[in-house]
Short mmCIF file of C-alpha atoms in Angstrom, two decimals:
data_model
loop_
_atom_site.label_atom_id
_atom_site.label_comp_id
_atom_site.label_asym_id
_atom_site.label_seq_id
_atom_site.Cartn_x
_atom_site.Cartn_y
_atom_site.Cartn_z
CA UNK A 305 210.83 63.46 87.72
CA UNK A 306 214.30 64.36 88.93
CA UNK A 307 216.76 66.54 87.06
CA UNK A 308 218.51 63.65 85.28
CA UNK A 309 215.23 62.25 83.99
CA UNK A 310 214.19 65.67 82.69
CA UNK A 311 217.54 66.10 80.92
CA UNK A 312 217.27 62.63 79.40
CA UNK A 313 213.72 63.37 78.21
CA UNK A 314 214.83 66.68 76.73
CA UNK A 315 217.66 64.93 74.89
CA UNK A 316 215.28 62.37 73.39
CA UNK A 317 212.93 65.16 72.28
CA UNK A 318 215.88 66.96 70.74
CA UNK A 319 216.93 63.89 68.77
CA UNK A 320 213.40 63.30 67.46
CA UNK A 321 212.74 66.92 66.53
CA UNK A 322 216.17 67.46 64.98
CA UNK A 323 215.90 64.27 62.91
CA UNK A 324 212.52 65.36 61.58
CA UNK A 325 213.83 68.86 60.82
CA UNK A 326 216.87 67.42 59.07
CA UNK A 327 214.64 65.36 56.79
CA UNK A 328 212.29 68.30 56.22
CA UNK A 329 215.06 70.76 55.34
CA UNK A 330 216.67 68.19 53.06
CA UNK A 331 213.30 67.77 51.35
CA UNK A 332 213.08 71.54 50.82
CA UNK A 333 216.55 71.51 49.27
CA UNK A 334 215.39 68.73 46.98
CA UNK A 335 212.34 70.74 45.97
CA UNK A 336 214.31 73.92 45.25
CA UNK A 337 217.42 72.20 43.91
CA UNK A 338 217.02 74.07 40.62
CA UNK A 339 217.66 77.32 42.54
CA UNK A 340 221.11 76.23 43.68
CA UNK A 341 222.39 77.78 40.47
CA UNK A 342 221.42 80.91 38.62
CA UNK A 343 220.69 79.23 35.29
CA UNK A 344 217.43 77.98 33.84
CA UNK A 345 216.49 74.43 33.06
CA UNK A 346 213.50 72.86 31.42
CA UNK A 347 210.83 71.66 33.78
CA UNK A 348 210.12 67.97 33.84
CA UNK A 349 207.23 66.64 31.84
CA UNK A 350 205.44 65.47 34.93
CA UNK A 351 205.64 68.82 36.64
CA UNK A 352 202.06 69.79 36.16
CA UNK A 353 201.00 73.02 34.60
CA UNK A 354 204.55 74.28 34.46
CA UNK A 355 205.81 71.36 32.38
CA UNK A 356 206.08 73.42 29.21
CA UNK A 357 207.92 76.35 30.66
CA UNK A 358 211.21 77.01 32.38
CA UNK A 359 211.57 77.37 36.10
CA UNK A 360 213.00 80.75 36.98
CA UNK A 361 215.50 80.88 39.80
CA UNK A 362 213.63 83.44 41.85
CA UNK A 363 215.10 85.29 44.86
CA UNK A 364 212.44 83.70 47.04
CA UNK A 365 213.63 80.19 46.20
CA UNK A 366 217.29 81.15 46.67
CA UNK A 367 216.55 82.64 50.09
CA UNK A 368 214.68 79.44 50.95
CA UNK A 369 217.82 77.54 49.90
CA UNK A 370 219.90 79.60 52.32
CA UNK A 371 217.38 79.10 55.11
CA UNK A 372 217.22 75.35 54.48
CA UNK A 373 221.01 74.94 54.37
CA UNK A 374 221.27 76.82 57.66
CA UNK A 375 218.65 74.59 59.24
CA UNK A 376 220.36 71.46 57.90
CA UNK A 377 223.57 72.54 59.64
CA UNK A 378 221.74 73.29 62.87
CA UNK A 379 219.68 70.08 62.79
CA UNK A 380 222.73 67.95 62.00
CA UNK A 381 224.57 69.43 64.97
CA UNK A 382 221.58 68.72 67.21
CA UNK A 383 221.24 65.12 66.00
CA UNK A 384 224.86 64.26 66.78
CA UNK A 385 225.05 66.71 69.69
CA UNK A 386 224.68 64.22 72.56
CA UNK A 387 227.50 62.05 71.15
CA UNK A 388 230.22 64.54 70.08
CA UNK A 389 231.39 66.00 73.44
CA UNK A 390 234.62 64.54 74.86
CA UNK A 391 234.13 61.13 76.36
CA UNK A 392 233.74 61.31 80.11
CA UNK A 393 232.03 64.72 80.18
CA UNK A 394 229.89 64.66 83.36
CA UNK A 395 226.80 66.27 81.82
CA UNK A 396 227.01 64.14 78.63
CA UNK A 397 226.49 60.46 79.51
CA UNK A 398 226.23 59.51 75.81
CA UNK A 399 229.41 61.31 74.79
CA UNK A 400 231.88 59.31 72.68
CA UNK A 401 233.81 62.15 71.00
CA UNK A 402 236.74 64.39 71.79
CA UNK A 403 237.61 68.08 71.83
CA UNK A 404 238.06 68.26 68.05
CA UNK A 405 234.65 66.74 67.35
CA UNK A 406 233.04 69.11 69.83
CA UNK A 407 234.75 72.09 68.17
CA UNK A 408 233.69 70.99 64.68
CA UNK A 409 230.03 70.44 65.45
CA UNK A 410 229.96 73.43 67.78
CA UNK A 411 231.14 75.51 64.80
CA UNK A 412 228.33 74.05 62.66
CA UNK A 413 225.80 74.59 65.45
CA UNK A 414 226.74 78.24 65.95
CA UNK A 415 226.72 78.92 62.19
CA UNK A 416 223.25 77.47 61.74
CA UNK A 417 221.96 79.18 64.87
CA UNK A 418 222.92 82.61 63.51
CA UNK A 419 222.14 82.04 59.82
CA UNK A 420 218.56 80.84 60.35
CA UNK A 421 217.25 84.11 61.88
CA UNK A 422 219.21 86.21 59.39
CA UNK A 423 217.71 84.39 56.41
CA UNK A 424 214.26 84.67 58.00
CA UNK A 425 214.80 88.42 58.17
CA UNK A 426 215.98 88.37 54.55
CA UNK A 427 212.69 86.72 53.55
CA UNK A 428 210.72 89.53 55.20
CA UNK A 429 212.82 92.06 53.26
CA UNK A 430 212.02 90.22 50.06
CA UNK A 431 208.27 90.32 50.74
CA UNK A 432 208.44 94.02 51.58
CA UNK A 433 210.33 94.90 48.39
CA UNK A 434 207.96 92.87 46.25
CA UNK A 435 204.81 94.42 47.72
CA UNK A 436 205.96 97.98 48.46
CA UNK A 437 208.17 98.71 45.45
CA UNK A 438 206.95 95.97 43.07
CA UNK A 439 210.61 95.17 42.56
CA UNK A 440 211.29 92.65 39.76
CA UNK A 441 213.35 89.58 40.56
CA UNK A 442 216.41 90.67 38.59
CA UNK A 443 216.41 94.12 40.21
CA UNK A 444 216.05 92.61 43.68
CA UNK A 445 218.88 90.19 42.93
CA UNK A 446 221.28 92.93 41.82
CA UNK A 447 220.40 95.55 44.44
CA UNK A 448 219.44 93.59 47.55
CA UNK A 449 219.90 89.83 47.37
CA UNK A 450 223.63 89.80 46.63
CA UNK A 451 224.27 92.07 49.61
CA UNK A 452 222.14 89.89 51.87
CA UNK A 453 223.97 86.68 50.98
CA UNK A 454 227.37 88.37 51.29
CA UNK A 455 226.58 89.99 54.66
CA UNK A 456 225.20 86.80 56.18
CA UNK A 457 228.12 84.67 54.98
CA UNK A 458 230.83 87.08 56.16
CA UNK A 459 229.23 87.72 59.55
CA UNK A 460 228.63 84.04 60.31
CA UNK A 461 232.11 82.94 59.26
CA UNK A 462 233.87 85.68 61.26
CA UNK A 463 231.93 85.02 64.47
CA UNK A 464 232.29 81.23 64.24
CA UNK A 465 236.03 81.33 63.65
CA UNK A 466 236.45 83.82 66.49
CA UNK A 467 234.58 81.47 68.84
CA UNK A 468 236.68 78.54 67.63
CA UNK A 469 240.01 80.30 68.16
CA UNK A 470 239.06 81.49 71.67
CA UNK A 471 238.09 77.92 72.72
CA UNK A 472 234.53 79.03 73.44
CA UNK A 473 232.85 76.03 71.77
CA UNK A 474 232.20 73.40 74.43
CA UNK A 475 229.49 71.10 75.77
CA UNK A 476 226.50 73.05 77.02
CA UNK A 477 225.30 72.52 80.64
CA UNK A 478 222.64 70.00 79.60
CA UNK A 479 225.25 68.00 77.64
CA UNK A 480 222.98 67.60 74.60
CA UNK A 481 225.16 69.59 72.15
CA UNK A 482 228.30 71.66 71.74
CA UNK A 483 227.85 75.42 71.58
CA UNK A 484 229.20 78.59 73.18
CA UNK A 485 229.77 77.58 76.79
CA UNK A 486 232.34 77.29 79.57
CA UNK A 487 233.60 74.07 81.14
CA UNK A 488 233.43 72.68 83.72
CA UNK A 489 229.78 73.45 84.35
CA UNK A 490 229.30 76.32 86.83
CA UNK A 491 232.87 77.60 86.69
CA UNK A 492 231.72 81.15 85.86
CA UNK A 493 229.38 81.27 88.86
CA UNK A 494 231.54 79.50 91.42
CA UNK A 495 234.94 81.05 92.19
CA UNK A 496 236.14 77.72 93.55
CA UNK A 497 236.12 76.26 90.03
CA UNK A 498 238.54 77.39 87.35
CA UNK A 499 237.29 77.42 83.76
CA UNK A 500 239.55 75.26 81.62
CA UNK A 501 237.91 76.36 78.33
CA UNK A 502 235.65 79.27 77.47
CA UNK A 503 236.61 81.90 79.99
CA UNK A 504 235.67 85.58 79.68
CA UNK A 505 235.24 85.42 75.87
CA UNK A 506 232.12 83.31 76.23
CA UNK A 507 229.88 86.15 77.40
CA UNK A 508 230.37 88.35 74.27
CA UNK A 509 229.59 85.40 72.01
CA UNK A 510 226.44 84.61 73.98
CA UNK A 511 225.43 88.26 73.60
CA UNK A 512 226.09 88.14 69.85
CA UNK A 513 224.17 84.90 69.44
CA UNK A 514 221.17 86.18 71.36
CA UNK A 515 221.30 89.65 69.77
CA UNK A 516 221.24 88.26 66.23
CA UNK A 517 218.02 86.34 66.79
CA UNK A 518 216.42 89.13 68.83
CA UNK A 519 217.22 92.01 66.47
CA UNK A 520 216.20 89.91 63.50
CA UNK A 521 212.85 89.46 65.24
CA UNK A 522 212.57 93.24 65.66
CA UNK A 523 213.41 93.73 61.99
CA UNK A 524 210.85 91.13 60.93
CA UNK A 525 208.15 92.82 63.02
CA UNK A 526 209.00 96.21 61.49
CA UNK A 527 208.81 94.74 57.98
CA UNK A 528 205.47 93.14 58.81
CA UNK A 529 204.02 96.42 60.11
CA UNK A 530 205.19 98.32 57.02
CA UNK A 531 203.88 95.55 54.79
CA UNK A 532 200.44 95.57 56.43
CA UNK A 533 200.23 99.35 56.31
CA UNK A 534 201.17 99.41 52.64
CA UNK A 535 198.58 96.78 51.72
CA UNK A 536 195.80 98.53 53.66
CA UNK A 537 196.72 101.95 52.25
CA UNK A 538 196.91 100.68 48.69
CA UNK A 539 193.61 98.84 49.06
CA UNK A 540 191.85 101.98 50.30
CA UNK A 541 193.21 104.10 47.45
CA UNK A 542 192.44 101.50 44.81
CA UNK A 543 188.91 100.91 46.12
CA UNK A 544 188.17 104.63 45.84
CA UNK A 545 189.43 104.79 42.28
CA UNK A 546 187.55 101.63 41.41
CA UNK A 547 184.26 103.01 42.75
CA UNK A 548 184.54 106.05 40.53
CA UNK A 549 185.48 104.03 37.46
CA UNK A 550 182.66 101.54 38.07
CA UNK A 551 180.14 104.37 38.45
CA UNK A 552 181.23 105.73 35.09
CA UNK A 553 181.00 102.24 33.60
CA UNK A 554 177.43 101.84 34.81
CA UNK A 555 176.46 105.02 32.94
CA UNK A 556 177.36 103.21 29.72
CA UNK A 557 180.47 102.67 27.70
CA UNK A 558 179.49 105.53 25.38
CA UNK A 559 179.42 108.04 28.24
CA UNK A 560 175.74 108.79 27.66
CA UNK A 561 172.59 107.96 29.60
CA UNK A 562 170.36 108.09 26.52
CA UNK A 563 168.98 104.57 25.79
CA UNK A 564 168.58 105.37 22.12
CA UNK A 565 172.26 106.26 21.75
CA UNK A 566 173.19 103.07 23.61
CA UNK A 567 171.06 100.98 21.27
CA UNK A 568 172.59 102.59 18.23
CA UNK A 569 176.11 102.06 19.54
CA UNK A 570 175.91 98.52 20.88
CA UNK A 571 173.41 96.77 18.64
CA UNK A 572 170.66 94.41 19.65
CA UNK A 573 172.86 91.28 19.90
CA UNK A 574 175.55 92.91 22.01
CA UNK A 575 173.08 94.45 24.44
CA UNK A 576 171.23 91.19 24.99
CA UNK A 577 174.49 89.28 25.49
CA UNK A 578 175.78 91.79 28.02
CA UNK A 579 172.50 91.94 29.90
CA UNK A 580 172.34 88.15 30.20
CA UNK A 581 175.83 87.03 31.21
CA UNK A 582 178.19 90.02 31.54
CA UNK A 583 177.85 90.04 35.32
CA UNK A 584 179.32 86.53 35.44
CA UNK A 585 182.78 88.02 34.90
CA UNK A 586 182.54 89.58 38.35
CA UNK A 587 183.05 87.38 41.39
CA UNK A 588 179.75 86.38 42.92
CA UNK A 589 180.84 87.05 46.50
CA UNK A 590 181.76 90.65 45.74
CA UNK A 591 178.56 92.61 46.15
CA UNK A 592 180.31 95.98 46.05
CA UNK A 593 182.06 97.80 43.24
CA UNK A 594 185.07 95.50 43.13
CA UNK A 595 186.07 94.00 39.80
CA UNK A 596 187.62 90.61 39.27
CA UNK A 597 191.08 92.09 38.64
CA UNK A 598 190.97 94.13 41.83
CA UNK A 599 189.74 91.15 43.80
CA UNK A 600 192.57 88.96 42.51
CA UNK A 601 195.10 91.69 43.33
CA UNK A 602 193.78 91.96 46.87
CA UNK A 603 193.83 88.18 47.29
CA UNK A 604 197.43 88.05 46.02
CA UNK A 605 198.56 90.68 48.52
CA UNK A 606 196.71 88.95 51.33
CA UNK A 607 198.31 85.61 50.49
CA UNK A 608 201.79 87.14 50.49
CA UNK A 609 201.08 88.72 53.87
CA UNK A 610 199.71 85.43 55.20
CA UNK A 611 202.75 83.50 53.99
CA UNK A 612 205.10 86.03 55.59
CA UNK A 613 203.11 85.82 58.83
CA UNK A 614 203.50 82.05 58.95
CA UNK A 615 207.27 82.37 58.56
CA UNK A 616 207.33 84.87 61.43
CA UNK A 617 205.32 82.57 63.68
CA UNK A 618 207.60 79.66 62.80
CA UNK A 619 210.60 81.80 63.68
CA UNK A 620 209.16 82.87 67.04
CA UNK A 621 208.24 79.30 67.98
CA UNK A 622 211.77 78.15 67.19
CA UNK A 623 213.71 80.75 69.17
CA UNK A 624 211.44 81.92 71.99
CA UNK A 625 212.84 79.50 74.58
CA UNK A 626 216.45 80.15 73.54
CA UNK A 627 215.98 83.82 74.40
CA UNK A 628 214.80 82.84 77.86
CA UNK A 629 217.75 80.49 78.37
CA UNK A 630 220.24 83.10 77.11
CA UNK A 631 218.79 85.65 79.51
CA UNK A 632 219.29 83.31 82.46
CA UNK A 633 222.81 82.47 81.31
CA UNK A 634 223.88 86.11 80.93
CA UNK A 635 222.42 87.08 84.30
CA UNK A 636 224.28 84.23 85.98
CA UNK A 637 221.12 82.56 87.29
CA UNK A 638 220.18 78.94 86.77
CA UNK A 639 217.13 78.46 84.52
CA UNK A 640 214.22 76.33 85.74
CA UNK A 641 214.58 72.67 84.87
CA UNK A 642 211.13 72.37 83.28
CA UNK A 643 212.12 74.72 80.45
CA UNK A 644 214.58 72.17 79.03
CA UNK A 645 211.89 69.98 77.44
CA UNK A 646 210.04 72.72 75.48
CA UNK A 647 213.40 74.24 74.56
CA UNK A 648 214.66 70.97 73.10
CA UNK A 649 211.40 70.34 71.24
CA UNK A 650 210.72 73.75 69.69
CA UNK A 651 214.32 74.66 68.94
CA UNK A 652 214.93 71.41 67.08
CA UNK A 653 211.59 71.52 65.25
CA UNK A 654 212.30 74.62 63.14
CA UNK A 655 212.98 72.79 59.88
CA UNK A 656 209.71 70.88 60.07
CA UNK A 657 207.81 74.14 60.56
CA UNK A 658 209.59 75.65 57.56
CA UNK A 659 208.53 72.89 55.18
CA UNK A 660 204.93 73.17 56.36
CA UNK A 661 204.96 76.89 55.62
CA UNK A 662 206.84 76.49 52.33
CA UNK A 663 204.42 73.92 50.90
CA UNK A 664 201.25 75.49 52.32
CA UNK A 665 200.22 77.50 49.20
CA UNK A 666 200.68 74.60 46.79
CA UNK A 667 198.98 72.10 49.11
CA UNK A 668 196.05 74.47 49.53
CA UNK A 669 195.74 74.96 45.76
CA UNK A 670 195.97 71.23 45.09
CA UNK A 671 193.24 70.40 47.59
CA UNK A 672 190.97 73.03 46.05
CA UNK A 673 191.40 71.48 42.62
CA UNK A 674 190.99 67.91 43.89
CA UNK A 675 188.73 67.92 46.91
CA UNK A 676 189.04 64.15 47.39
CA UNK A 677 192.73 64.49 48.35
CA UNK A 678 193.58 64.54 52.03
CA UNK A 679 196.18 66.94 53.39
CA UNK A 680 198.75 64.16 53.80
CA UNK A 681 198.35 62.96 50.20
CA UNK A 682 198.48 66.50 48.83
CA UNK A 683 201.57 67.28 50.91
CA UNK A 684 203.32 64.12 49.70
CA UNK A 685 202.51 64.89 46.06
CA UNK A 686 203.92 68.41 46.38
CA UNK A 687 207.13 67.16 48.01
CA UNK A 688 207.48 64.30 45.54
CA UNK A 689 207.18 66.63 42.54
CA UNK A 690 209.73 69.16 43.71
CA UNK A 691 207.43 71.71 45.28
CA UNK A 692 205.29 72.00 42.14
CA UNK A 693 201.67 71.01 41.60
CA UNK A 694 201.66 67.68 39.73
CA UNK A 695 199.92 67.28 36.42
CA UNK A 696 196.33 66.17 36.14
CA UNK A 697 197.45 62.86 34.65
CA UNK A 698 199.39 62.05 37.82
CA UNK A 699 196.36 62.72 40.00
CA UNK A 700 194.07 60.75 37.72
CA UNK A 701 196.44 57.78 37.56
CA UNK A 702 196.74 57.84 41.32
CA UNK A 703 192.98 57.63 41.75
CA UNK A 704 192.18 55.58 38.64
CA UNK A 705 191.03 52.49 40.51
CA UNK A 706 188.74 54.52 42.71
CA UNK A 707 187.29 56.39 39.75
CA UNK A 708 186.73 53.15 37.86
CA UNK A 709 184.81 51.69 40.77
CA UNK A 710 182.65 54.81 40.91
CA UNK A 711 181.94 54.59 37.20
CA UNK A 712 180.92 50.93 37.57
CA UNK A 713 178.42 51.90 40.26
CA UNK A 714 177.14 55.05 38.51
CA UNK A 715 177.93 54.78 34.80
CA UNK A 716 175.58 57.55 33.69
CA UNK A 717 176.83 60.13 36.19
CA UNK A 718 180.46 59.32 35.41
CA UNK A 719 179.83 59.66 31.70
CA UNK A 720 177.98 62.91 32.13
CA UNK A 721 180.67 64.45 34.34
CA UNK A 722 183.30 63.40 31.85
CA UNK A 723 181.33 65.16 29.13
CA UNK A 724 181.01 68.27 31.31
CA UNK A 725 184.74 68.60 31.89
CA UNK A 726 185.39 67.85 28.21
CA UNK A 727 183.12 70.69 27.19
CA UNK A 728 184.85 73.06 29.60
CA UNK A 729 188.16 72.16 27.95
CA UNK A 730 186.72 72.71 24.46
CA UNK A 731 185.33 76.10 25.47
CA UNK A 732 188.65 77.22 26.90
CA UNK A 733 190.66 76.03 23.89
CA UNK A 734 188.32 77.02 21.07
CA UNK A 735 186.45 80.10 22.23
CA UNK A 736 189.54 81.70 23.78
CA UNK A 737 191.34 81.46 20.45
CA UNK A 738 188.37 83.23 18.76
CA UNK A 739 187.54 80.18 16.63
CA UNK A 740 184.07 78.66 16.58
CA UNK A 741 183.88 75.02 17.55
CA UNK A 742 183.38 72.58 14.71
CA UNK A 743 180.10 71.37 16.20
CA UNK A 744 178.86 74.92 16.52
CA UNK A 745 179.91 75.67 12.95
CA UNK A 746 178.14 72.57 11.66
CA UNK A 747 175.01 73.53 13.54
CA UNK A 748 175.03 77.04 12.08
CA UNK A 749 175.78 75.74 8.59
CA UNK A 750 172.95 73.19 8.70
CA UNK A 751 170.52 75.83 9.94
CA UNK A 752 171.64 78.20 7.21
CA UNK A 753 171.22 75.51 4.51
CA UNK A 754 167.69 74.67 5.65
CA UNK A 755 166.58 78.29 5.57
CA UNK A 756 168.56 79.28 2.49
CA UNK A 757 165.58 78.94 0.15
CA UNK A 758 163.28 80.94 2.44
CA UNK A 759 165.58 83.77 3.51
CA UNK A 760 166.83 86.73 1.60
CA UNK A 761 170.36 88.04 1.33
CA UNK A 762 170.07 90.69 4.10
CA UNK A 763 168.99 88.03 6.59
CA UNK A 764 172.05 85.89 5.79
CA UNK A 765 174.31 88.88 6.34
CA UNK A 766 172.61 89.49 9.69
CA UNK A 767 173.30 85.90 10.79
CA UNK A 768 176.94 86.19 9.78
CA UNK A 769 177.21 89.41 11.78
CA UNK A 770 175.76 87.66 14.84
CA UNK A 771 178.22 84.80 14.51
CA UNK A 772 181.16 87.20 14.21
CA UNK A 773 179.96 89.04 17.32
CA UNK A 774 179.73 85.75 19.19
CA UNK A 775 183.24 84.74 18.13
CA UNK A 776 184.69 88.07 19.20
CA UNK A 777 183.08 87.95 22.61
CA UNK A 778 185.39 87.47 25.59
CA UNK A 779 185.78 83.74 26.26
CA UNK A 780 186.25 84.21 29.99
CA UNK A 781 182.54 84.88 30.45
CA UNK A 782 181.38 81.62 28.87
CA UNK A 783 184.23 79.70 30.53
CA UNK A 784 183.37 81.10 33.97
CA UNK A 785 179.70 80.36 33.33
CA UNK A 786 180.42 76.77 32.35
CA UNK A 787 182.73 76.10 35.30
CA UNK A 788 180.15 77.47 37.74
CA UNK A 789 177.53 75.14 36.25
CA UNK A 790 179.88 72.16 36.46
CA UNK A 791 180.75 72.78 40.12
CA UNK A 792 177.13 73.30 41.13
CA UNK A 793 175.87 70.26 39.25
CA UNK A 794 173.46 72.36 37.18
CA UNK A 795 175.26 71.60 33.92
CA UNK A 796 174.66 67.88 34.50
CA UNK A 797 171.00 68.60 35.07
CA UNK A 798 170.83 70.71 31.90
CA UNK A 799 172.30 67.94 29.75
CA UNK A 800 169.96 65.38 31.25
CA UNK A 801 166.99 67.65 30.54
CA UNK A 802 168.20 68.21 26.98
CA UNK A 803 168.34 64.47 26.31
CA UNK A 804 164.90 63.98 27.82
CA UNK A 805 163.50 66.71 25.59
CA UNK A 806 165.16 65.24 22.52
CA UNK A 807 163.08 62.07 22.94
CA UNK A 808 165.98 59.63 22.78
CA UNK A 809 164.87 56.23 24.03
CA UNK A 810 166.92 54.21 26.49
CA UNK A 811 167.31 51.33 24.05
CA UNK A 812 168.87 53.61 21.45
CA UNK A 813 171.18 55.21 24.01
CA UNK A 814 172.42 51.82 25.17
CA UNK A 815 173.34 50.86 21.59
CA UNK A 816 175.48 53.98 21.20
CA UNK A 817 179.11 53.89 22.18
CA UNK A 818 180.51 56.34 24.79
CA UNK A 819 182.18 58.49 22.12
CA UNK A 820 178.88 59.00 20.32
CA UNK A 821 177.14 59.81 23.60
CA UNK A 822 179.76 62.44 24.41
CA UNK A 823 179.39 63.83 20.89
CA UNK A 824 175.64 64.22 21.30
CA UNK A 825 176.04 65.68 24.78
CA UNK A 826 178.39 68.33 23.40
CA UNK A 827 175.94 69.21 20.63
CA UNK A 828 173.11 69.43 23.17
CA UNK A 829 175.12 71.70 25.40
CA UNK A 830 176.15 74.03 22.57
CA UNK A 831 172.53 74.30 21.47
CA UNK A 832 171.59 75.14 25.05
CA UNK A 833 174.29 77.82 25.34
CA UNK A 834 173.24 79.36 22.03
CA UNK A 835 169.61 79.47 23.13
CA UNK A 836 170.67 81.06 26.40
CA UNK A 837 172.67 83.75 24.58
CA UNK A 838 169.82 84.45 22.16
CA UNK A 839 167.31 84.65 25.01
CA UNK A 840 165.31 81.66 23.82
CA UNK A 841 165.91 79.44 26.86
CA UNK A 842 164.92 81.33 30.05
CA UNK A 843 165.11 78.17 32.20
CA UNK A 844 168.87 77.82 31.72
CA UNK A 845 169.86 81.26 33.00
CA UNK A 846 171.70 82.96 35.82
CA UNK A 847 168.83 82.58 38.24
CA UNK A 848 169.75 78.87 38.58
#
C-alpha cells in the first residue's frame, strides 16, 4: 500500500469509529439525561427496582454527562472532518468547505480533545474522594465538583479562542480533520515554503494539547495508586478488627464459656435455631473470619476500583497514539505512515469504549439475575431503559413465548419453579415484616385446636413463646436459605419428596387447578421449614 491508500484507509476507519462513538456518547446522554439538571424527578414505572423512588443527580452521573458531551463534540468534528477543510486543499481530496467551516469544526475538535482527558481525570478524583474520605454527594458537589466544572470550562474556552484568533486551526497533514496545524503542509520544516496560516503560535498550542492529556494521565495514575493503597490498608485494618470481634462472638454472646449459662440465657429454641441455620448468614465462600457485611464492603470497594481501572484503560487506548504523533510533530520529524491507521481507529473509538465501561456494572448484574440473557440483549435493555436495570415484568414479557414453550414441554417443572419463586417472595415480604404467613398461622392454629383437649395451659404458653421467637428471628437467614435451595434445585426436590410422602395420587393432582397446587406446595414447604427449624427433619438440612 502506498501513502495515499494508507491515508484513505485511515480516513475510512476514522469515519466508522467516530460515527460509532457519536452514537454511543449520544446514548449515554440519553441514559443520564436526568442529570442534566440538578433537580429530582420521579423514575418511570418501567424502570425496574428503582421505579418507586427518585433518581438522585449524583456527581458521578454529572461528570459522565461532561465526558459524554466532550466526546460528542470530538466525534462530530471527526465525522465531518474530511469534508470541512477548504475546497482544493491538497491533503484533503474530500474537502468541500472553506476557511470558516474549518475554523468552526477545528474549534469543536480542540475543545473536545482537551475536555475528554480533563473529565476523565475528574472521574478519578470523584472515585478517590468517595473511597478515601467517604465524601457524600452533596459535599463533593459543593467542595469539588463545582470547581472542576468551572476550571475545565474556563480553560477549554480560553485555549480554543486563543487558537482561533491566532489562525492556528487548519487542516492537519493527513487532511482528515481540522485541528492545530500549519498550512501548507511542511512549511515549518522547509524554509522554502512560507506558512500562510498557523505560524509560530502553533507549537505552543500543540504543547498545551499534548500536555493536557499527558498530565491528566499522570494525575489519573496517582489517583489510582492512592486508591489502591487506601483500599488495601483499610482491608488489612478491618480484617484484624473483624478477627478479634469474631473470636469474641464465638465465645458466646453472653461473654461466658459456661454451657449452663448459655443455656439459661438463650433458651432451648434459640440455641437449636442458631445451631442449625445461623451460619447461612455468612457467605459460603468465605472460610475465614469475614462476615457478610465485611465481604460486601470489600466487594463494593473492589468494584469501584475495577470501574475506575476500566476508565483509565479506555483513556489510554484513546490517546496513546496521539501522544506519539504529537512527539513527532514537536520534534519536527515525520511520523511513520503505518501509525495513521491505529491512530484514526483508537482516537475515534473513545466514545464507544466509554459506553461499554459505563454500562458494564448494570449489564453484569442483569446477566447474573437472568442467566438466559446474552450480553447483547442485556446491553440493549440497559441502554433502552436509560442506564437502569429494567423491571422483572419487562424481562418476563420479553421471554414469555420462550417460557410458555418450556412450560408446555415440562409442565410439572415449570409449575414447581413458579411455586419456588413465589415462596421466596412470600418469605421476603412476610417474614421480614415480622408477621407470620397466613398458611403458617393456620397450620399452628389447627395443631393447637387438635391438641387443646390434651394439653395443659403451660404447654400452650410454651408454644406461643416458640412462635414469638420464630417471628422475631432475622428473616435474612430463612430468605438466604430459601434462595440457595432454589438456585441449587434442592428446593424443587424437597417439594417433590413432600408430595410423594403425602400420598397424593396423580389422578387427584390432575383434577386440581394450578392455584390449588401452588397452595398445597406452599403448605408443604412451610411444614418442611418448620420441621427443619425444630430439628425434626434431618434430611432437609444444610448438609444438602
